[in-house]
């Protein structure tokens, strides 16, 4: 080991190659304004963060594809997810760097970018694919063809970016799908999926939970009704609670088109983890679910902040990619949701004291509790 | 002066009175969980920041109500606006404190809050009124009656909060209206409003600007069209540019219902400042316009982040105020826009080199330029 | 429950009382500048955050005073500590609000504050006491008497602030002491403190660890020496490694004055948790140690940022409390360290692969590992 | 223009080349852990930001090298400086990304980095040189030779990094020196440097200012003394004020070794700008001075935060560069100060109302004040 060539910072970081990449469409950087070099560089920094995000998401996904997922490894997955959230926070803050450009600074070089667009960032597409954004949930672009077609070279041939996106689509189950599978196989109240009475245990848990939920809902409703001042308000509130309960029941009886019994079990498992989150064996599963929600929240924050930057620097003119820019970004922020079941479960949690008792709480304990 | 009673930190900050206010509905703070004390305190911190925001907005508003507004004082107004933006940034970050509550922590004390709601924050309403949010732009609440009625005491009598909001409504021109008036009176190309040829100077500037704008738009369109690959895409792009130009022309010919000639002059004045922002006498006016846009951007960021916090901690259940919570917050974020003209002007800026020459650039100079 | 008086936001938050507390030394707020109201309010916000911090620190401390500390409860303690860190982050960011004051704005009301000073914040002192800052570690103030004497009323009588600080001093073991006791009682390699061979297990772990540490250190040294270019550099590096090893040995052989065998066991226990952090039963203990380090790091960041704000707004003139201000703050940032052992242990960690094998790894497992 | 090749995002950002640079010392990235890829990437992001910082600092420096500096251009310089501050804020936040590494993650690849070190970042050195950090103010490294020698290749030949640092050293006057020259030539009370009575005007301003300063200081001292409780405290305070005044007098009478009459004029000019900051012609000069102070403050915040990250991830072991790491970083944070005169002036500002009247205030006005 002592014979190896000594390391220098410049070789390790590849500083000269790295800092030679900001020439844009020019022969030399000298031809570019500070504003354009900043514009190029910020996008490069985004792509570097995206690279790290992609790597961590794949690591987490691969881990949840294992069967079984070793309890020991969950803490590693939580770290990957939390690292992604930390990176997305930095990406969110970077818009302040872009905002040191005035609209006019940007206009000085805008036309030559056409028809390039940030929508052509292959890594952002890969991140969405690895996380599990469904193709049918995507909002169409201004341009013809879908988001993959937008990655063609101008002469119509497939770009490297396009090839890499296609390869990612072929990578198999996404993080969302792998998490679903992991939840599907999770024991409920100590009864494993392939135990004989696994179905019965699931039913027992769900029916006890729903009973407790309805009792809670009834209390809330009574309090709400006690403050009403008119029959119409009473009617409105009554209806609101009735609807809420109906939607909870429906959530746990998904149609076959929506995944049927498998989806039901997945949702029940996530609810189980949230409801008994204090049990030792559930400490890491609950960290995973919390981390996924936090990660997705930060992704939405990132997208909304992106829209705000675009509106401020560019205004509501059409983007260089030919789309309507700001409005499109705001729409994707609200619609591109991946872990929908986990979000839904937040809405139906109940107070700790009223959570139904478990039949097998010991199953979730330590060998040597203190 | 040397005879005055010496000051102590505790008297100045009123520390004991301040830290005795976190009892909520209980006799003593001992009865409350850490979570509820945090919940109360975070809201109090918001109200303290809101108080400062309100004070600075009123200061800025009062300054722009003067006639004329002394150039000297604009730097003070810019400071007030920038301070508001700094405060709104902090308000945005505070949601991370609220997010240390899990859904379940919140549920433990949620029911007793009913029907109180953050929508009853009088200061947030006062801020909106002082800034100039039009009543007709407000999105109705779940509850009957408007946002002022929501501030009634439970027995139907007007609360102090309601009275203060009403008093604020009666304070006269809002910041937006005062800014409009200031812009309306601004000289254009060195010609003051009550100069004989003020109308002609305005026309001259606008027609030269629009000519330049159309030329720029034509260049962009040609570039865009040079990359199209199908007649349908050509048609789409052609239409997009035609629409954009029509909307710019319409923007500078507002109907009487939309303010007519007065509104036209206000818009032209804002455009003038943005277009010749490098002139010495325009240094502070342009700071003011930039600060207003930055402030409003931060307000939208704050509202969107608020929605994200609510979704994470509370989920999409109905808020304690009886509204649909998250969706309502997201809607107000996108719809509650006050300085619409300033935002519109970002979309029609042109490159510095093509801005039309002025007739009287010297008017905007220093007495002793170096 | 449905009969209780309905809640309003204004009663719950006590909005009118809260927003009436910003008059400083004046009869009415109208007499004060925006700058002074901001100055007062920012300090009040700090005190509100300090109140929450204090409450969470006491909760965490009380939990670690229990014997034994239930494994289940550690996750609650971690939440308290992480909440404190989140709050300290917000406190750090608030200095940007203060920095909207120019030096001159501050001078306009500075003289009347004399001799009040932020050093008179009783809650910051209480936080330090509850965390466990030793009296002898405090850096003396400019004024005569210690930090408690600084809380006398101007006429020499004890203030409420002073009384509360004294009461906090009398509250018994600090968080640091409670954590020490908890670590002292922790089993090492599955052998509990009152097991017969507890001493032997401790010795075995330490000697195996130190052996591994020295081997690692030897490898590093060889690599370092292989790159040296002169005998003097070789000598310097050799000495550096020798010193480092000596200090590690000394760390695990504290003199009686430094706590002797008890301190040795505490340090070994912390090292044990860090070294085998992947074991299930150590998941929460390791979270606790990480959280304490993160919390203390954020406290130092807060203090250093405080110094930077003071330097920018006030300059290096004497503070209103009669101390040298900026330099004092920078010194306390670097010197006020509480969890010294935990910081020391970061310096002697070794790679995971070379951590010595345990005799009883199963002790730290789940009942039902997947 | 319409004939040019259409642009794609991937060509413009050079995405494939960029994302191929994270292999460190390995043949392929596959051999590296996520942790090491993160470590490499974070450093690359730092270098990209440093590149932008360097470019903006050079732009600002070149502008102040002109003679005269056109008033018009100051707003551009202020933008460059503020952009640097924004970038340094992002650099500060990035340490949170590094902190997703545990000490142990870092140890897994630490040894192979030896003797590379972040101290070998040529761009950080270039930034310090362009800003104007004096060689004699640098704190020596652990290694032999100065900071330039640390940039030799392992075989002793000069690296590209070393050559670039040397070229930067040869670029001529630094930003600090250019600012000094600009201040030196600034008119004082409307009297330009080459006006006949320029020396007299300078003396007049300084003596009137010092008179006002002493009167203020006397008031403060009386207030302070009115609260003292013992002769020793009286003596201490009396001495403190005497010292403060002596140091102010000395500041405006620098010895020849410290720059003599030229330095005196530079300091007086900076004081003049700060004292009459509300005058129109001083609006941008004051922005420049404020921006420089804010920039340097952020640089110190960055360095101190760097020390905190190093302490947390690495501990206080020797850095890979052979220095003492954390302590070194903390020392440079406090000692590497460039705009010392500007910081000193904050300490001697006085309230606006007591600033002496000017003889020629009109000199600083607009041609057409409203």
PDB file of N, CA and C in Angstrom, chain D residues 306-360:
ATOM      1  N   UNK D 306     -16.969  25.562   8.451  1.00  0.00           N
ATOM      2  CA  UNK D 306     -16.059  24.544   7.952  1.00  0.00           C
ATOM      3  C   UNK D 306     -15.379  23.830   9.136  1.00  0.00           C
ATOM      4  N   UNK D 307     -14.929  24.616  10.090  1.00  0.00           N
ATOM      5  CA  UNK D 307     -14.293  24.030  11.283  1.00  0.00           C
ATOM      6  C   UNK D 307     -15.258  23.106  12.015  1.00  0.00           C
ATOM      7  N   UNK D 308     -16.512  23.533  12.136  1.00  0.00           N
ATOM      8  CA  UNK D 308     -17.503  22.707  12.845  1.00  0.00           C
ATOM      9  C   UNK D 308     -17.765  21.389  12.112  1.00  0.00           C
ATOM     10  N   UNK D 309     -17.824  21.445  10.775  1.00  0.00           N
ATOM     11  CA  UNK D 309     -18.023  20.208  10.016  1.00  0.00           C
ATOM     12  C   UNK D 309     -16.839  19.276  10.235  1.00  0.00           C
ATOM     13  N   UNK D 310     -15.634  19.825  10.120  1.00  0.00           N
ATOM     14  CA  UNK D 310     -14.431  18.995  10.269  1.00  0.00           C
ATOM     15  C   UNK D 310     -14.412  18.345  11.649  1.00  0.00           C
ATOM     16  N   UNK D 311     -14.731  19.130  12.669  1.00  0.00           N
ATOM     17  CA  UNK D 311     -14.726  18.585  14.025  1.00  0.00           C
ATOM     18  C   UNK D 311     -15.739  17.443  14.157  1.00  0.00           C
ATOM     19  N   UNK D 312     -16.875  17.610  13.525  1.00  0.00           N
ATOM     20  CA  UNK D 312     -17.921  16.589  13.684  1.00  0.00           C
ATOM     21  C   UNK D 312     -17.623  15.327  12.889  1.00  0.00           C
ATOM     22  N   UNK D 313     -17.166  15.475  11.668  1.00  0.00           N
ATOM     23  CA  UNK D 313     -16.967  14.286  10.833  1.00  0.00           C
ATOM     24  C   UNK D 313     -15.623  13.629  11.116  1.00  0.00           C
ATOM     25  N   UNK D 314     -14.597  14.452  11.279  1.00  0.00           N
ATOM     26  CA  UNK D 314     -13.234  13.920  11.369  1.00  0.00           C
ATOM     27  C   UNK D 314     -12.755  13.849  12.800  1.00  0.00           C
ATOM     28  N   UNK D 315     -13.288  14.711  13.644  1.00  0.00           N
ATOM     29  CA  UNK D 315     -12.759  14.816  14.998  1.00  0.00           C
ATOM     30  C   UNK D 315     -11.499  15.648  14.985  1.00  0.00           C
ATOM     31  N   UNK D 316     -10.804  15.658  16.098  1.00  0.00           N
ATOM     32  CA  UNK D 316      -9.633  16.531  16.169  1.00  0.00           C
ATOM     33  C   UNK D 316      -8.340  15.806  15.796  1.00  0.00           C
ATOM     34  N   UNK D 317      -8.449  14.726  15.030  1.00  0.00           N
ATOM     35  CA  UNK D 317      -7.222  14.062  14.569  1.00  0.00           C
ATOM     36  C   UNK D 317      -6.552  14.940  13.511  1.00  0.00           C
ATOM     37  N   UNK D 318      -5.302  14.654  13.203  1.00  0.00           N
ATOM     38  CA  UNK D 318      -4.572  15.434  12.202  1.00  0.00           C
ATOM     39  C   UNK D 318      -5.238  15.283  10.835  1.00  0.00           C
ATOM     40  N   UNK D 319      -5.340  16.376  10.086  1.00  0.00           N
ATOM     41  CA  UNK D 319      -5.930  16.335   8.752  1.00  0.00           C
ATOM     42  C   UNK D 319      -5.055  15.556   7.784  1.00  0.00           C
ATOM     43  N   UNK D 320      -5.638  15.154   6.647  1.00  0.00           N
ATOM     44  CA  UNK D 320      -4.845  14.401   5.670  1.00  0.00           C
ATOM     45  C   UNK D 320      -3.680  15.238   5.142  1.00  0.00           C
ATOM     46  N   UNK D 321      -3.792  16.542   5.236  1.00  0.00           N
ATOM     47  CA  UNK D 321      -2.705  17.413   4.798  1.00  0.00           C
ATOM     48  C   UNK D 321      -1.611  17.563   5.838  1.00  0.00           C
ATOM     49  N   UNK D 322      -1.789  16.929   7.003  1.00  0.00           N
ATOM     50  CA  UNK D 322      -0.745  16.957   8.010  1.00  0.00           C
ATOM     51  C   UNK D 322      -0.861  18.131   8.977  1.00  0.00           C
ATOM     52  N   UNK D 323      -1.937  18.895   8.884  1.00  0.00           N
ATOM     53  CA  UNK D 323      -2.105  20.013   9.800  1.00  0.00           C
ATOM     54  C   UNK D 323      -3.025  19.586  10.917  1.00  0.00           C
ATOM     55  N   UNK D 324      -3.198  20.469  11.872  1.00  0.00           N
ATOM     56  CA  UNK D 324      -4.009  20.124  13.028  1.00  0.00           C
ATOM     57  C   UNK D 324      -5.491  20.349  12.767  1.00  0.00           C
ATOM     58  N   UNK D 325      -5.864  20.531  11.517  1.00  0.00           N
ATOM     59  CA  UNK D 325      -7.275  20.524  11.158  1.00  0.00           C
ATOM     60  C   UNK D 325      -8.156  21.579  11.809  1.00  0.00           C
ATOM     61  N   UNK D 326      -9.000  21.107  12.718  1.00  0.00           N
ATOM     62  CA  UNK D 326     -10.044  21.956  13.289  1.00  0.00           C
ATOM     63  C   UNK D 326      -9.487  23.254  13.874  1.00  0.00           C
ATOM     64  N   UNK D 327      -8.462  23.144  14.705  1.00  0.00           N
ATOM     65  CA  UNK D 327      -7.923  24.338  15.362  1.00  0.00           C
ATOM     66  C   UNK D 327      -7.383  25.316  14.315  1.00  0.00           C
ATOM     67  N   UNK D 328      -6.756  24.761  13.280  1.00  0.00           N
ATOM     68  CA  UNK D 328      -6.233  25.611  12.205  1.00  0.00           C
ATOM     69  C   UNK D 328      -7.372  26.381  11.523  1.00  0.00           C
ATOM     70  N   UNK D 329      -8.445  25.676  11.218  1.00  0.00           N
ATOM     71  CA  UNK D 329      -9.583  26.323  10.552  1.00  0.00           C
ATOM     72  C   UNK D 329     -10.186  27.424  11.425  1.00  0.00           C
ATOM     73  N   UNK D 330     -10.308  27.140  12.723  1.00  0.00           N
ATOM     74  CA  UNK D 330     -10.858  28.174  13.612  1.00  0.00           C
ATOM     75  C   UNK D 330      -9.943  29.394  13.682  1.00  0.00           C
ATOM     76  N   UNK D 331      -8.660  29.140  13.647  1.00  0.00           N
ATOM     77  CA  UNK D 331      -7.719  30.269  13.709  1.00  0.00           C
ATOM     78  C   UNK D 331      -7.787  31.118  12.440  1.00  0.00           C
ATOM     79  N   UNK D 332      -7.791  30.473  11.282  1.00  0.00           N
ATOM     80  CA  UNK D 332      -7.855  31.266  10.044  1.00  0.00           C
ATOM     81  C   UNK D 332      -9.158  32.066   9.986  1.00  0.00           C
ATOM     82  N   UNK D 333     -10.258  31.476  10.500  1.00  0.00           N
ATOM     83  CA  UNK D 333     -11.541  32.197  10.471  1.00  0.00           C
ATOM     84  C   UNK D 333     -11.413  33.535  11.182  1.00  0.00           C
ATOM     85  N   UNK D 334     -10.772  33.524  12.336  1.00  0.00           N
ATOM     86  CA  UNK D 334     -10.698  34.773  13.102  1.00  0.00           C
ATOM     87  C   UNK D 334      -9.581  35.687  12.624  1.00  0.00           C
ATOM     88  N   UNK D 335      -8.538  35.124  12.034  1.00  0.00           N
ATOM     89  CA  UNK D 335      -7.394  35.970  11.695  1.00  0.00           C
ATOM     90  C   UNK D 335      -7.368  36.457  10.248  1.00  0.00           C
ATOM     91  N   UNK D 336      -7.924  35.709   9.323  1.00  0.00           N
ATOM     92  CA  UNK D 336      -7.851  36.103   7.907  1.00  0.00           C
ATOM     93  C   UNK D 336      -8.853  37.216   7.621  1.00  0.00           C
ATOM     94  N   UNK D 337      -8.497  38.413   7.934  1.00  0.00           N
ATOM     95  CA  UNK D 337      -9.394  39.533   7.734  1.00  0.00           C
ATOM     96  C   UNK D 337      -8.766  40.461   6.719  1.00  0.00           C
ATOM     97  N   UNK D 338      -9.537  40.878   5.753  1.00  0.00           N
ATOM     98  CA  UNK D 338      -8.980  41.664   4.647  1.00  0.00           C
ATOM     99  C   UNK D 338      -9.371  43.133   4.720  1.00  0.00           C
ATOM    100  N   UNK D 339     -10.648  43.409   4.910  1.00  0.00           N
ATOM    101  CA  UNK D 339     -11.083  44.812   4.884  1.00  0.00           C
ATOM    102  C   UNK D 339     -11.112  45.391   6.298  1.00  0.00           C
ATOM    103  N   UNK D 340      -9.954  45.380   6.939  1.00  0.00           N
ATOM    104  CA  UNK D 340      -9.859  45.747   8.353  1.00  0.00           C
ATOM    105  C   UNK D 340     -10.328  47.175   8.628  1.00  0.00           C
ATOM    106  N   UNK D 341     -10.005  48.093   7.721  1.00  0.00           N
ATOM    107  CA  UNK D 341     -10.420  49.484   7.950  1.00  0.00           C
ATOM    108  C   UNK D 341     -11.939  49.612   7.985  1.00  0.00           C
ATOM    109  N   UNK D 342     -12.597  48.874   7.102  1.00  0.00           N
ATOM    110  CA  UNK D 342     -14.059  48.978   7.071  1.00  0.00           C
ATOM    111  C   UNK D 342     -14.678  48.451   8.362  1.00  0.00           C
ATOM    112  N   UNK D 343     -14.082  47.375   8.889  1.00  0.00           N
ATOM    113  CA  UNK D 343     -14.581  46.840  10.161  1.00  0.00           C
ATOM    114  C   UNK D 343     -14.324  47.838  11.289  1.00  0.00           C
ATOM    115  N   UNK D 344     -13.142  48.458  11.248  1.00  0.00           N
ATOM    116  CA  UNK D 344     -12.792  49.400  12.323  1.00  0.00           C
ATOM    117  C   UNK D 344     -13.787  50.558  12.351  1.00  0.00           C
ATOM    118  N   UNK D 345     -14.225  50.970  11.177  1.00  0.00           N
ATOM    119  CA  UNK D 345     -15.097  52.144  11.106  1.00  0.00           C
ATOM    120  C   UNK D 345     -16.468  51.897  11.723  1.00  0.00           C
ATOM    121  N   UNK D 346     -16.898  50.638  11.716  1.00  0.00           N
ATOM    122  CA  UNK D 346     -18.170  50.337  12.394  1.00  0.00           C
ATOM    123  C   UNK D 346     -18.110  50.707  13.861  1.00  0.00           C
ATOM    124  N   UNK D 347     -16.926  50.599  14.443  1.00  0.00           N
ATOM    125  CA  UNK D 347     -16.808  50.792  15.881  1.00  0.00           C
ATOM    126  C   UNK D 347     -16.841  52.267  16.256  1.00  0.00           C
ATOM    127  N   UNK D 348     -16.620  53.150  15.271  1.00  0.00           N
ATOM    128  CA  UNK D 348     -16.579  54.556  15.667  1.00  0.00           C
ATOM    129  C   UNK D 348     -17.679  55.379  15.015  1.00  0.00           C
ATOM    130  N   UNK D 349     -18.702  54.727  14.531  1.00  0.00           N
ATOM    131  CA  UNK D 349     -19.803  55.516  14.005  1.00  0.00           C
ATOM    132  C   UNK D 349     -20.553  56.241  15.118  1.00  0.00           C
ATOM    133  N   UNK D 350     -21.231  57.300  14.719  1.00  0.00           N
ATOM    134  CA  UNK D 350     -22.006  58.061  15.698  1.00  0.00           C
ATOM    135  C   UNK D 350     -23.443  58.231  15.188  1.00  0.00           C
ATOM    136  N   UNK D 351     -24.315  58.628  16.075  1.00  0.00           N
ATOM    137  CA  UNK D 351     -25.716  58.790  15.690  1.00  0.00           C
ATOM    138  C   UNK D 351     -25.873  59.822  14.581  1.00  0.00           C
ATOM    139  N   UNK D 352     -26.850  59.610  13.742  1.00  0.00           N
ATOM    140  CA  UNK D 352     -27.079  60.484  12.600  1.00  0.00           C
ATOM    141  C   UNK D 352     -27.249  61.954  12.996  1.00  0.00           C
ATOM    142  N   UNK D 353     -27.980  62.204  14.065  1.00  0.00           N
ATOM    143  CA  UNK D 353     -28.296  63.590  14.436  1.00  0.00           C
ATOM    144  C   UNK D 353     -27.056  64.367  14.825  1.00  0.00           C
ATOM    145  N   UNK D 354     -26.019  63.698  15.262  1.00  0.00           N
ATOM    146  CA  UNK D 354     -24.854  64.437  15.737  1.00  0.00           C
ATOM    147  C   UNK D 354     -23.732  64.497  14.699  1.00  0.00           C
ATOM    148  N   UNK D 355     -23.971  63.926  13.512  1.00  0.00           N
ATOM    149  CA  UNK D 355     -22.954  64.019  12.459  1.00  0.00           C
ATOM    150  C   UNK D 355     -22.770  65.493  12.081  1.00  0.00           C
ATOM    151  N   UNK D 356     -21.527  65.955  11.970  1.00  0.00           N
ATOM    152  CA  UNK D 356     -21.302  67.384  11.682  1.00  0.00           C
ATOM    153  C   UNK D 356     -21.900  67.798  10.336  1.00  0.00           C
ATOM    154  N   UNK D 357     -22.339  69.053  10.258  1.00  0.00           N
ATOM    155  CA  UNK D 357     -22.879  69.567   9.001  1.00  0.00           C
ATOM    156  C   UNK D 357     -21.795  69.623   7.924  1.00  0.00           C
ATOM    157  N   UNK D 358     -22.226  69.447   6.673  1.00  0.00           N
ATOM    158  CA  UNK D 358     -21.276  69.538   5.556  1.00  0.00           C
ATOM    159  C   UNK D 358     -21.237  70.956   5.021  1.00  0.00           C
ATOM    160  N   UNK D 359     -20.115  71.319   4.406  1.00  0.00           N
ATOM    161  CA  UNK D 359     -20.034  72.618   3.735  1.00  0.00           C
ATOM    162  C   UNK D 359     -20.717  72.544   2.366  1.00  0.00           C
ATOM    163  N   UNK D 360     -20.567  71.407   1.687  1.00  0.00           N
ATOM    164  CA  UNK D 360     -21.081  71.291   0.321  1.00  0.00           C
ATOM    165  C   UNK D 360     -22.023  70.106   0.113  1.00  0.00           C
TER     166      UNK D 360
END
